[in-house]
Amino acid sequence: MPGNTFGTIFKITSFGESHGVAIGVVIDGCPAGLDIDIEFIQKQLDRRRPGQSSITTQRNEDDQVQILSGVFENKSTGAPIALLINNKDQKSQDYERFKDVYRPSHADFTYDQKYGFRDYRGGGRSSARETATRVAAGAIAMQLLKHQNVTINAFVSQVGTVTLDNPYQQLDFDAIDSNLVRCPDKETAAKMISLIERVRSEGDSVGGVITCVIKNCPIGLGEPVFDKLHADFGKAMLSINAVKGFEIGSGFAAASMRGSEHNDAFQKDGDKVVTSSNNSGGIQGGISNGQDIYFRVAFKPVATIAISQETVNSSGEETTLEGKGRHDPCVVPRAVPIVEAMAALVLADHWLRSKAGRM
Amino acid sequence: MPGNTFGTIFKITSFGESHGVAIGVVIDGCPAGLDIDIEFIQKQLDRRRPGQSSITTQRNEDDQVQILSGVFENKSTGAPIALLINNKDQKSQDYERFKDVYRPSHADFTYDQKYGFRDYRGGGRSSARETATRVAAGAIAMQLLKHQNVTINAFVSQVGTVTLDNPYQQLDFDAIDSNLVRCPDKETAAKMISLIERVRSEGDSVGGVITCVIKNCPIGLGEPVFDKLHADFGKAMLSINAVKGFEIGSGFAAASMRGSEHNDAFQKDGDKVVTSSNNSGGIQGGISNGQDIYFRVAFKPVATIAISQETVNSSGEETTLEGKGRHDPCVVPRAVPIVEAMAALVLADHWLRSKAGRM
Amino acid sequence: MPGNTFGTIFKITSFGESHGVAIGVVIDGCPAGLDIDIEFIQKQLDRRRPGQSSITTQRNEDDQVQILSGVFENKSTGAPIALLINNKDQKSQDYERFKDVYRPSHADFTYDQKYGFRDYRGGGRSSARETATRVAAGAIAMQLLKHQNVTINAFVSQVGTVTLDNPYQQLDFDAIDSNLVRCPDKETAAKMISLIERVRSEGDSVGGVITCVIKNCPIGLGEPVFDKLHADFGKAMLSINAVKGFEIGSGFAAASMRGSEHNDAFQKDGDKVVTSSNNSGGIQGGISNGQDIYFRVAFKPVATIAISQETVNSSGEETTLEGKGRHDPCVVPRAVPIVEAMAALVLADHWLRSKAGRM
Amino acid sequence: MPGNTFGTIFKITSFGESHGVAIGVVIDGCPAGLDIDIEFIQKQLDRRRPGQSSITTQRNEDDQVQILSGVFENKSTGAPIALLINNKDQKSQDYERFKDVYRPSHADFTYDQKYGFRDYRGGGRSSARETATRVAAGAIAMQLLKHQNVTINAFVSQVGTVTLDNPYQQLDFDAIDSNLVRCPDKETAAKMISLIERVRSEGDSVGGVITCVIKNCPIGLGEPVFDKLHADFGKAMLSINAVKGFEIGSGFAAASMRGSEHNDAFQKDGDKVVTSSNNSGGIQGGISNGQDIYFRVAFKPVATIAISQETVNSSGEETTLEGKGRHDPCVVPRAVPIVEAMAALVLADHWLRSKAGRM
């Protein structure tokens, strides 16, 4: 069974390779009657787009989205919404030299082993270019969630050893897009940018962490027992290229804590039941409890580097790979809209799922 | 859409509440002709069973498994395999006092909000008792994987602030079950046990980390792009009660690393292509590459504690909850077979999925 | 991918063999808060039960249903509802002689070929005993549909060459269960019973047709384009043992008709839009239009007969099979509750599906 | 949950409206390494295309298919295969007059009721134009089945009251496409064509039946108990626009038969186990037995006619609809490749499903 579909009711099916004709996504299950703002979709794609700033890859991908179906007079009709992004910058010749060489920590070797051969042009299906379709579909999920007043903000909280340690409550989310690295703290952002520039000049790459905060999530989303809300967030994030870790609420720090310290006491805030702390990260028993949901996503450094590396080729001979090309020194600034999109897709699906849960 | 089914081809559907008649699981998709060893299933259940040692809850659950269908003359027939575990220790009266009180960091409040009411006896469906069905089903998945020589070993690598820092390659997995805490390092195990005993005596609980190592995984398991192998491991682990974090291979540490340091160089080992390091954790592009798969799972401290806590009741009044009852001071020793079971379920499913992937 | 699950939101997973320990079904997706009447479930099972009258098999199956989970204080909790029926009449020895012989038009040969071997006791998983679980699950779906005032009535409209030709509008559905054959027309029923008795005395069996009529179906159920409401009815009915044909509304007769004759003109009935005729059978474009839904299901004669038959054994030798045992001479009277149950399962699922279709 | 996906492993997701930008389909689950012949896909589309002959609609749809992804150097890569057909003949103005009027026996009313509004241009998503994507996807399924030597032939066996009564064994399938109506018997074809021409001249339409014959189906396809092979064929066929009935093997005629007459005796043919008759239609217990599979599909007359009809408009007023436009007087000749395509999709999926069924 293939794996190019995500979600159950708000369900997306993605297609397309880095250097094929086009990439795209079909959204099946968007409720009828939703206002669809194509400019908002394009805006999100522009935030993910390569070549958008001096610290990203200089590949220039235009990424103009087109709606093929499912929208009539600017409203969703209930029919599947197909979104298409034509591939423009198809310099396949750049990639001929990777045809027979397995790039370290890329998917070249595993694709060859799994499928018997591979579309080697720019990584083919394994390329992160595929994430553009997630951003496009996620932008429609966001329009659905806006009706519930849900807000989703992701930001860069770590690049290499530079970390943003302030609690998210002290940050100004409006400042996230005010700098190239999408870190809402100006000073930390400057350090991150400076680190990325140094790494790039060395022909190397560096990892990072994205934090995501969701406010106003309706109470009751998430399905026991396997489709707990945070389990679906985890899968969504871990399916993004280069992600190696996910933690929600207290996360790995919970392992060192006592129950008396970790438990979130219930209390009243006017008529509402709230919690005095939020180690749960807004989810209890797999179900949203109305508090802020927040989680952290760890990205490894991009595998494509300019530094020469040892490897083997498809004939099984050891060889050396000389890097070149227009890679991202650090993927996390461009991954911010991807994290937000995947979060929106999970929430939109669970919101629709919750509608059938109760008499 | 409900969430009590896990997997796509090797697919399990779990049912049952803590204090209902029985819990059970239906496995649909186990290939016909597999030898089924019911004693092995029972043995795994015994490893998860409450009351098994002095550092777990003293609730005594017998957890005798019964095969209702799908097995004939000790072989799977291709029909669904239903496994049943009758509930014996149904002291519902213990739980009457929780009927109207929301226990902090439990699912009482969210279930009530989601469903309008709840089966309050022992946590009902939200109880970790449900994980017994995962262990039972996972034991059948393990029997399937044994044909591929796959081995799965999980162990406790952290309890509170006591950590096992040795690389897994230096550990003796045969020693895992030799102590109560399921930590393969004797000295660390002793410290963990001592910590758990202290925590229990204080009426408190403590978190921990389980590490899981999979050897001999066939190359080529995992489905681009959403059902990457590690994304499915992540979801599987995060769906276990009390889990707050998941990381694979280099995990969160990858965020601080450079690409030149993180990339796993390919090299030859006889005829085989191997990698010189394994920051990828055995998975590249979401597909297993034949190297060891290893990941870490963070558990929060058990929410049930004997210490008195502030909370609210279902009428919305603030109140105090006096703990009592037979809780686990630390869940991780008993969670080891659950982690292994979920890992086996993911692998069995992906192994069957891979069969249809190629001409 | 296995096939023991039916439905998408109101989703059932069935298990169990004719002569195993038990048969059962897990319903995942029943909304929380539904009143569950176990006596109604039992009553439907009793209508399907073998041995209920002189014209059915004399095998006596008790078929007492037990609720294992998902119901608390007589209400569905939102957790999976598991229903169990223990097997009592397990005369496996009767079936030893079928171990190596392929009964004509049974599934013995195909199961052996598909799975490599089979549970030969009483047909194992291929036995129509499995349909009891459909009836039990369908009885819960009916309780859900009762809230929408939906009524589902099936009846026998043909046995062999005896046909009931009156339009269903002229029939008294309350009379369906007033005779052994479940035909609402007294005189036709008498002829059918007489035919079945003759067929039984000859050691033979005979086919028949069941008509099903659904009233008060909400407008708007059914999902374009593959999950049209009548396509899902068709699959549901064709999955019942011995069914060979399905037609909705005008059915096969439509092939001979002109559009001008077949089209159902819209007109007003007070405030409501209705149709002047109903060749569509209550479904247009795959979506219910509020008119009566009606369809017909054709059953072949039961394959088990007392008359001696030519066949081959599992060693590939030609042989003769002497029939014996307690078979049904005509399956349709007992299939009436099965048809109703499958109709209810389709409708309950589509009713829940429709909830997420629109802003 | 939406309904635009068909299949489980060989899974297609269709999108597009009659008068939108394009229609298309994503095939997820085609095994890697299959030779893809785009000309064969185009050839099947041409067989379905409007305007292909004097007895079909004179709308001229070009229906040029384009492969967007999943194929590299003429082989499937294991990635999703997206096929796109741009809409060319978008005379939306023709349809403005249908905006507020419910065409009898069309989906206008039910779509409006279900979704709150509709894309009224040419039927939007409910248009049979959607079936082009089934034909395109089915053509790839056929290329997969060719490796198993499976052949699928559908033909017109009835138009109005003109029926082809010869058993299919006596027909020359090579003659199917030799006439406009796709009936392999020359004389019957002439009568059918003559009837269709008369019906067209009267501004009316007429129904018909398509018979489909599958040879060399591997033994063992079909999944107990709900996904019986013929249940999936039934759903596939009933999901095609205008289909009202489906029968397999003996079909509705089985209702009048005795078991002794209907049972298919097993016998030897050299080393192979075959049956002396084939009332089962090649499927027993829901699983293919190696004999020919054959079934019949009933189509109602096309709802669009030139004759004036009574109806209501969306304001709920009774009105008269004057037909006009370029409709098909009889849909069955163009539906032959659709039936074949859906049959191929069912078989390809079940063939892949069967791969995981046995150790």
PDB file of N, CA and C in Angstrom, chain A residues 89-157:
ATOM      1  N   ASP A  89      12.314  25.140 -13.342  1.00  0.00           N
ATOM      2  CA  ASP A  89      13.774  25.197 -13.326  1.00  0.00           C
ATOM      3  C   ASP A  89      14.350  23.781 -13.426  1.00  0.00           C
ATOM      4  N   GLN A  90      14.091  23.130 -14.588  1.00  0.00           N
ATOM      5  CA  GLN A  90      14.424  21.708 -14.697  1.00  0.00           C
ATOM      6  C   GLN A  90      15.809  21.486 -15.301  1.00  0.00           C
ATOM      7  N   LYS A  91      16.833  21.870 -14.578  1.00  0.00           N
ATOM      8  CA  LYS A  91      18.188  21.654 -15.104  1.00  0.00           C
ATOM      9  C   LYS A  91      18.639  20.231 -14.852  1.00  0.00           C
ATOM     10  N   SER A  92      18.028  19.278 -15.567  1.00  0.00           N
ATOM     11  CA  SER A  92      18.316  17.872 -15.296  1.00  0.00           C
ATOM     12  C   SER A  92      19.784  17.549 -15.520  1.00  0.00           C
ATOM     13  N   GLN A  93      20.399  18.265 -16.440  1.00  0.00           N
ATOM     14  CA  GLN A  93      21.784  17.933 -16.759  1.00  0.00           C
ATOM     15  C   GLN A  93      22.692  18.057 -15.529  1.00  0.00           C
ATOM     16  N   ASP A  94      22.305  18.949 -14.607  1.00  0.00           N
ATOM     17  CA  ASP A  94      23.072  19.073 -13.365  1.00  0.00           C
ATOM     18  C   ASP A  94      23.183  17.737 -12.636  1.00  0.00           C
ATOM     19  N   TYR A  95      22.198  16.897 -12.865  1.00  0.00           N
ATOM     20  CA  TYR A  95      22.067  15.737 -12.002  1.00  0.00           C
ATOM     21  C   TYR A  95      22.547  14.447 -12.639  1.00  0.00           C
ATOM     22  N   GLU A  96      22.896  14.519 -13.928  1.00  0.00           N
ATOM     23  CA  GLU A  96      23.389  13.324 -14.618  1.00  0.00           C
ATOM     24  C   GLU A  96      24.523  12.674 -13.822  1.00  0.00           C
ATOM     25  N   ARG A  97      25.371  13.500 -13.210  1.00  0.00           N
ATOM     26  CA  ARG A  97      26.527  12.960 -12.510  1.00  0.00           C
ATOM     27  C   ARG A  97      26.147  12.246 -11.216  1.00  0.00           C
ATOM     28  N   PHE A  98      24.905  12.444 -10.740  1.00  0.00           N
ATOM     29  CA  PHE A  98      24.464  11.711  -9.544  1.00  0.00           C
ATOM     30  C   PHE A  98      23.795  10.392  -9.920  1.00  0.00           C
ATOM     31  N   LYS A  99      23.651  10.161 -11.222  1.00  0.00           N
ATOM     32  CA  LYS A  99      22.897   9.010 -11.711  1.00  0.00           C
ATOM     33  C   LYS A  99      23.389   7.705 -11.095  1.00  0.00           C
ATOM     34  N   ASP A 100      24.695   7.563 -11.034  1.00  0.00           N
ATOM     35  CA  ASP A 100      25.249   6.291 -10.582  1.00  0.00           C
ATOM     36  C   ASP A 100      25.933   6.381  -9.226  1.00  0.00           C
ATOM     37  N   VAL A 101      25.812   7.527  -8.562  1.00  0.00           N
ATOM     38  CA  VAL A 101      26.506   7.699  -7.284  1.00  0.00           C
ATOM     39  C   VAL A 101      25.485   7.897  -6.169  1.00  0.00           C
ATOM     40  N   TYR A 102      25.690   7.196  -5.079  1.00  0.00           N
ATOM     41  CA  TYR A 102      24.779   7.348  -3.951  1.00  0.00           C
ATOM     42  C   TYR A 102      25.245   8.480  -3.057  1.00  0.00           C
ATOM     43  N   ARG A 103      24.528   9.588  -3.055  1.00  0.00           N
ATOM     44  CA  ARG A 103      24.891  10.705  -2.189  1.00  0.00           C
ATOM     45  C   ARG A 103      24.669  10.313  -0.724  1.00  0.00           C
ATOM     46  N   PRO A 104      25.673  10.514   0.138  1.00  0.00           N
ATOM     47  CA  PRO A 104      25.535  10.129   1.546  1.00  0.00           C
ATOM     48  C   PRO A 104      24.322  10.794   2.211  1.00  0.00           C
ATOM     49  N   SER A 105      23.601  10.012   2.981  1.00  0.00           N
ATOM     50  CA  SER A 105      22.432  10.471   3.745  1.00  0.00           C
ATOM     51  C   SER A 105      21.308  11.028   2.883  1.00  0.00           C
ATOM     52  N   HIS A 106      21.359  10.773   1.577  1.00  0.00           N
ATOM     53  CA  HIS A 106      20.202  10.981   0.715  1.00  0.00           C
ATOM     54  C   HIS A 106      19.465   9.645   0.549  1.00  0.00           C
ATOM     55  N   ALA A 107      18.380   9.710  -0.223  1.00  0.00           N
ATOM     56  CA  ALA A 107      17.559   8.524  -0.443  1.00  0.00           C
ATOM     57  C   ALA A 107      17.933   7.774  -1.721  1.00  0.00           C
ATOM     58  N   ASP A 108      19.064   8.109  -2.333  1.00  0.00           N
ATOM     59  CA  ASP A 108      19.433   7.470  -3.609  1.00  0.00           C
ATOM     60  C   ASP A 108      19.540   5.960  -3.469  1.00  0.00           C
ATOM     61  N   PHE A 109      20.277   5.531  -2.461  1.00  0.00           N
ATOM     62  CA  PHE A 109      20.519   4.101  -2.267  1.00  0.00           C
ATOM     63  C   PHE A 109      19.229   3.354  -1.929  1.00  0.00           C
ATOM     64  N   THR A 110      18.458   3.911  -0.989  1.00  0.00           N
ATOM     65  CA  THR A 110      17.245   3.192  -0.558  1.00  0.00           C
ATOM     66  C   THR A 110      16.193   3.137  -1.672  1.00  0.00           C
ATOM     67  N   TYR A 111      16.051   4.214  -2.449  1.00  0.00           N
ATOM     68  CA  TYR A 111      15.103   4.166  -3.577  1.00  0.00           C
ATOM     69  C   TYR A 111      15.539   3.098  -4.591  1.00  0.00           C
ATOM     70  N   ASP A 112      16.814   3.088  -4.916  1.00  0.00           N
ATOM     71  CA  ASP A 112      17.308   2.082  -5.861  1.00  0.00           C
ATOM     72  C   ASP A 112      17.023   0.666  -5.364  1.00  0.00           C
ATOM     73  N   GLN A 113      17.231   0.458  -4.068  1.00  0.00           N
ATOM     74  CA  GLN A 113      17.021  -0.868  -3.493  1.00  0.00           C
ATOM     75  C   GLN A 113      15.537  -1.217  -3.453  1.00  0.00           C
ATOM     76  N   LYS A 114      14.721  -0.235  -3.134  1.00  0.00           N
ATOM     77  CA  LYS A 114      13.285  -0.505  -2.987  1.00  0.00           C
ATOM     78  C   LYS A 114      12.617  -0.729  -4.339  1.00  0.00           C
ATOM     79  N   TYR A 115      12.936   0.126  -5.298  1.00  0.00           N
ATOM     80  CA  TYR A 115      12.185   0.130  -6.553  1.00  0.00           C
ATOM     81  C   TYR A 115      12.942  -0.489  -7.726  1.00  0.00           C
ATOM     82  N   GLY A 116      14.220  -0.793  -7.543  1.00  0.00           N
ATOM     83  CA  GLY A 116      14.991  -1.392  -8.630  1.00  0.00           C
ATOM     84  C   GLY A 116      15.676  -0.380  -9.517  1.00  0.00           C
ATOM     85  N   PHE A 117      15.219   0.842  -9.483  1.00  0.00           N
ATOM     86  CA  PHE A 117      15.860   1.949 -10.208  1.00  0.00           C
ATOM     87  C   PHE A 117      15.268   3.227  -9.618  1.00  0.00           C
ATOM     88  N   ARG A 118      15.698   4.387 -10.132  1.00  0.00           N
ATOM     89  CA  ARG A 118      15.110   5.618  -9.609  1.00  0.00           C
ATOM     90  C   ARG A 118      15.172   6.734 -10.634  1.00  0.00           C
ATOM     91  N   ASP A 119      14.283   7.693 -10.478  1.00  0.00           N
ATOM     92  CA  ASP A 119      14.344   8.948 -11.221  1.00  0.00           C
ATOM     93  C   ASP A 119      15.376   9.795 -10.477  1.00  0.00           C
ATOM     94  N   TYR A 120      16.589   9.847 -11.024  1.00  0.00           N
ATOM     95  CA  TYR A 120      17.710  10.443 -10.286  1.00  0.00           C
ATOM     96  C   TYR A 120      17.772  11.962 -10.428  1.00  0.00           C
ATOM     97  N   ARG A 121      16.885  12.527 -11.237  1.00  0.00           N
ATOM     98  CA  ARG A 121      16.974  13.968 -11.493  1.00  0.00           C
ATOM     99  C   ARG A 121      16.549  14.783 -10.268  1.00  0.00           C
ATOM    100  N   GLY A 122      17.496  15.329  -9.582  1.00  0.00           N
ATOM    101  CA  GLY A 122      17.199  16.217  -8.450  1.00  0.00           C
ATOM    102  C   GLY A 122      16.552  15.517  -7.282  1.00  0.00           C
ATOM    103  N   GLY A 123      16.758  14.209  -7.187  1.00  0.00           N
ATOM    104  CA  GLY A 123      16.167  13.476  -6.071  1.00  0.00           C
ATOM    105  C   GLY A 123      14.806  12.883  -6.410  1.00  0.00           C
ATOM    106  N   GLY A 124      14.261  13.274  -7.562  1.00  0.00           N
ATOM    107  CA  GLY A 124      12.976  12.710  -7.983  1.00  0.00           C
ATOM    108  C   GLY A 124      11.910  12.912  -6.941  1.00  0.00           C
ATOM    109  N   ARG A 125      11.264  11.833  -6.567  1.00  0.00           N
ATOM    110  CA  ARG A 125      10.175  11.910  -5.596  1.00  0.00           C
ATOM    111  C   ARG A 125      10.701  12.196  -4.192  1.00  0.00           C
ATOM    112  N   SER A 126      11.964  11.861  -3.921  1.00  0.00           N
ATOM    113  CA  SER A 126      12.491  12.050  -2.561  1.00  0.00           C
ATOM    114  C   SER A 126      12.904  13.497  -2.303  1.00  0.00           C
ATOM    115  N   SER A 127      12.867  14.317  -3.328  1.00  0.00           N
ATOM    116  CA  SER A 127      13.250  15.716  -3.170  1.00  0.00           C
ATOM    117  C   SER A 127      12.294  16.457  -2.243  1.00  0.00           C
ATOM    118  N   ALA A 128      12.835  17.426  -1.509  1.00  0.00           N
ATOM    119  CA  ALA A 128      11.989  18.230  -0.634  1.00  0.00           C
ATOM    120  C   ALA A 128      11.071  19.151  -1.428  1.00  0.00           C
ATOM    121  N   ARG A 129      11.251  19.184  -2.730  1.00  0.00           N
ATOM    122  CA  ARG A 129      10.327  19.967  -3.556  1.00  0.00           C
ATOM    123  C   ARG A 129       8.882  19.518  -3.331  1.00  0.00           C
ATOM    124  N   GLU A 130       8.718  18.240  -3.031  1.00  0.00           N
ATOM    125  CA  GLU A 130       7.383  17.692  -2.740  1.00  0.00           C
ATOM    126  C   GLU A 130       6.659  18.453  -1.629  1.00  0.00           C
ATOM    127  N   THR A 131       7.427  19.042  -0.715  1.00  0.00           N
ATOM    128  CA  THR A 131       6.771  19.727   0.414  1.00  0.00           C
ATOM    129  C   THR A 131       5.988  20.965  -0.020  1.00  0.00           C
ATOM    130  N   ALA A 132       6.243  21.453  -1.221  1.00  0.00           N
ATOM    131  CA  ALA A 132       5.448  22.597  -1.706  1.00  0.00           C
ATOM    132  C   ALA A 132       3.978  22.213  -1.776  1.00  0.00           C
ATOM    133  N   THR A 133       3.700  20.966  -2.128  1.00  0.00           N
ATOM    134  CA  THR A 133       2.287  20.566  -2.221  1.00  0.00           C
ATOM    135  C   THR A 133       1.646  20.496  -0.839  1.00  0.00           C
ATOM    136  N   ARG A 134       2.452  20.200   0.173  1.00  0.00           N
ATOM    137  CA  ARG A 134       1.924  20.201   1.544  1.00  0.00           C
ATOM    138  C   ARG A 134       1.542  21.622   1.954  1.00  0.00           C
ATOM    139  N   VAL A 135       2.426  22.571   1.584  1.00  0.00           N
ATOM    140  CA  VAL A 135       2.158  23.962   1.938  1.00  0.00           C
ATOM    141  C   VAL A 135       0.891  24.452   1.248  1.00  0.00           C
ATOM    142  N   ALA A 136       0.714  24.082  -0.015  1.00  0.00           N
ATOM    143  CA  ALA A 136      -0.470  24.525  -0.753  1.00  0.00           C
ATOM    144  C   ALA A 136      -1.735  23.938  -0.126  1.00  0.00           C
ATOM    145  N   ALA A 137      -1.718  22.644   0.144  1.00  0.00           N
ATOM    146  CA  ALA A 137      -2.901  22.008   0.740  1.00  0.00           C
ATOM    147  C   ALA A 137      -3.137  22.530   2.149  1.00  0.00           C
ATOM    148  N   GLY A 138      -2.049  22.731   2.881  1.00  0.00           N
ATOM    149  CA  GLY A 138      -2.167  23.253   4.240  1.00  0.00           C
ATOM    150  C   GLY A 138      -2.792  24.636   4.273  1.00  0.00           C
ATOM    151  N   ALA A 139      -2.550  25.415   3.231  1.00  0.00           N
ATOM    152  CA  ALA A 139      -3.118  26.766   3.185  1.00  0.00           C
ATOM    153  C   ALA A 139      -4.643  26.702   3.087  1.00  0.00           C
ATOM    154  N   ILE A 140      -5.162  25.663   2.460  1.00  0.00           N
ATOM    155  CA  ILE A 140      -6.624  25.506   2.414  1.00  0.00           C
ATOM    156  C   ILE A 140      -7.135  25.012   3.769  1.00  0.00           C
ATOM    157  N   ALA A 141      -6.384  24.108   4.387  1.00  0.00           N
ATOM    158  CA  ALA A 141      -6.763  23.677   5.743  1.00  0.00           C
ATOM    159  C   ALA A 141      -6.808  24.873   6.690  1.00  0.00           C
ATOM    160  N   MET A 142      -5.848  25.786   6.533  1.00  0.00           N
ATOM    161  CA  MET A 142      -5.830  26.978   7.396  1.00  0.00           C
ATOM    162  C   MET A 142      -7.078  27.837   7.205  1.00  0.00           C
ATOM    163  N   GLN A 143      -7.544  27.918   5.970  1.00  0.00           N
ATOM    164  CA  GLN A 143      -8.756  28.709   5.709  1.00  0.00           C
ATOM    165  C   GLN A 143      -9.968  28.071   6.389  1.00  0.00           C
ATOM    166  N   LEU A 144      -9.959  26.742   6.468  1.00  0.00           N
ATOM    167  CA  LEU A 144     -11.026  26.034   7.172  1.00  0.00           C
ATOM    168  C   LEU A 144     -10.938  26.296   8.677  1.00  0.00           C
ATOM    169  N   LEU A 145      -9.706  26.275   9.195  1.00  0.00           N
ATOM    170  CA  LEU A 145      -9.513  26.436  10.642  1.00  0.00           C
ATOM    171  C   LEU A 145      -9.777  27.865  11.105  1.00  0.00           C
ATOM    172  N   LYS A 146      -9.614  28.803  10.181  1.00  0.00           N
ATOM    173  CA  LYS A 146      -9.850  30.206  10.539  1.00  0.00           C
ATOM    174  C   LYS A 146     -11.276  30.392  11.039  1.00  0.00           C
ATOM    175  N   HIS A 147     -12.199  29.586  10.517  1.00  0.00           N
ATOM    176  CA  HIS A 147     -13.591  29.653  10.985  1.00  0.00           C
ATOM    177  C   HIS A 147     -13.728  29.247  12.448  1.00  0.00           C
ATOM    178  N   GLN A 148     -12.757  28.511  12.969  1.00  0.00           N
ATOM    179  CA  GLN A 148     -12.763  28.122  14.378  1.00  0.00           C
ATOM    180  C   GLN A 148     -11.838  29.019  15.198  1.00  0.00           C
ATOM    181  N   ASN A 149     -11.297  30.060  14.554  1.00  0.00           N
ATOM    182  CA  ASN A 149     -10.377  30.994  15.225  1.00  0.00           C
ATOM    183  C   ASN A 149      -9.061  30.367  15.643  1.00  0.00           C
ATOM    184  N   VAL A 150      -8.749  29.209  15.092  1.00  0.00           N
ATOM    185  CA  VAL A 150      -7.477  28.569  15.405  1.00  0.00           C
ATOM    186  C   VAL A 150      -6.336  29.375  14.790  1.00  0.00           C
ATOM    187  N   THR A 151      -5.265  29.587  15.556  1.00  0.00           N
ATOM    188  CA  THR A 151      -4.069  30.193  14.968  1.00  0.00           C
ATOM    189  C   THR A 151      -2.890  29.224  15.117  1.00  0.00           C
ATOM    190  N   ILE A 152      -2.063  29.177  14.103  1.00  0.00           N
ATOM    191  CA  ILE A 152      -0.902  28.278  14.087  1.00  0.00           C
ATOM    192  C   ILE A 152       0.327  29.115  13.779  1.00  0.00           C
ATOM    193  N   ASN A 153       1.294  29.125  14.677  1.00  0.00           N
ATOM    194  CA  ASN A 153       2.535  29.866  14.438  1.00  0.00           C
ATOM    195  C   ASN A 153       3.739  28.986  14.708  1.00  0.00           C
ATOM    196  N   ALA A 154       4.555  28.800  13.688  1.00  0.00           N
ATOM    197  CA  ALA A 154       5.817  28.096  13.876  1.00  0.00           C
ATOM    198  C   ALA A 154       6.953  29.094  13.735  1.00  0.00           C
ATOM    199  N   PHE A 155       8.065  28.786  14.386  1.00  0.00           N
ATOM    200  CA  PHE A 155       9.232  29.674  14.273  1.00  0.00           C
ATOM    201  C   PHE A 155      10.491  28.862  14.542  1.00  0.00           C
ATOM    202  N   VAL A 156      11.611  29.431  14.142  1.00  0.00           N
ATOM    203  CA  VAL A 156      12.893  28.754  14.332  1.00  0.00           C
ATOM    204  C   VAL A 156      13.377  29.025  15.754  1.00  0.00           C
ATOM    205  N   SER A 157      13.586  27.975  16.536  1.00  0.00           N
ATOM    206  CA  SER A 157      14.026  28.154  17.920  1.00  0.00           C
ATOM    207  C   SER A 157      15.459  27.663  18.130  1.00  0.00           C
TER     208      SER A 157
END
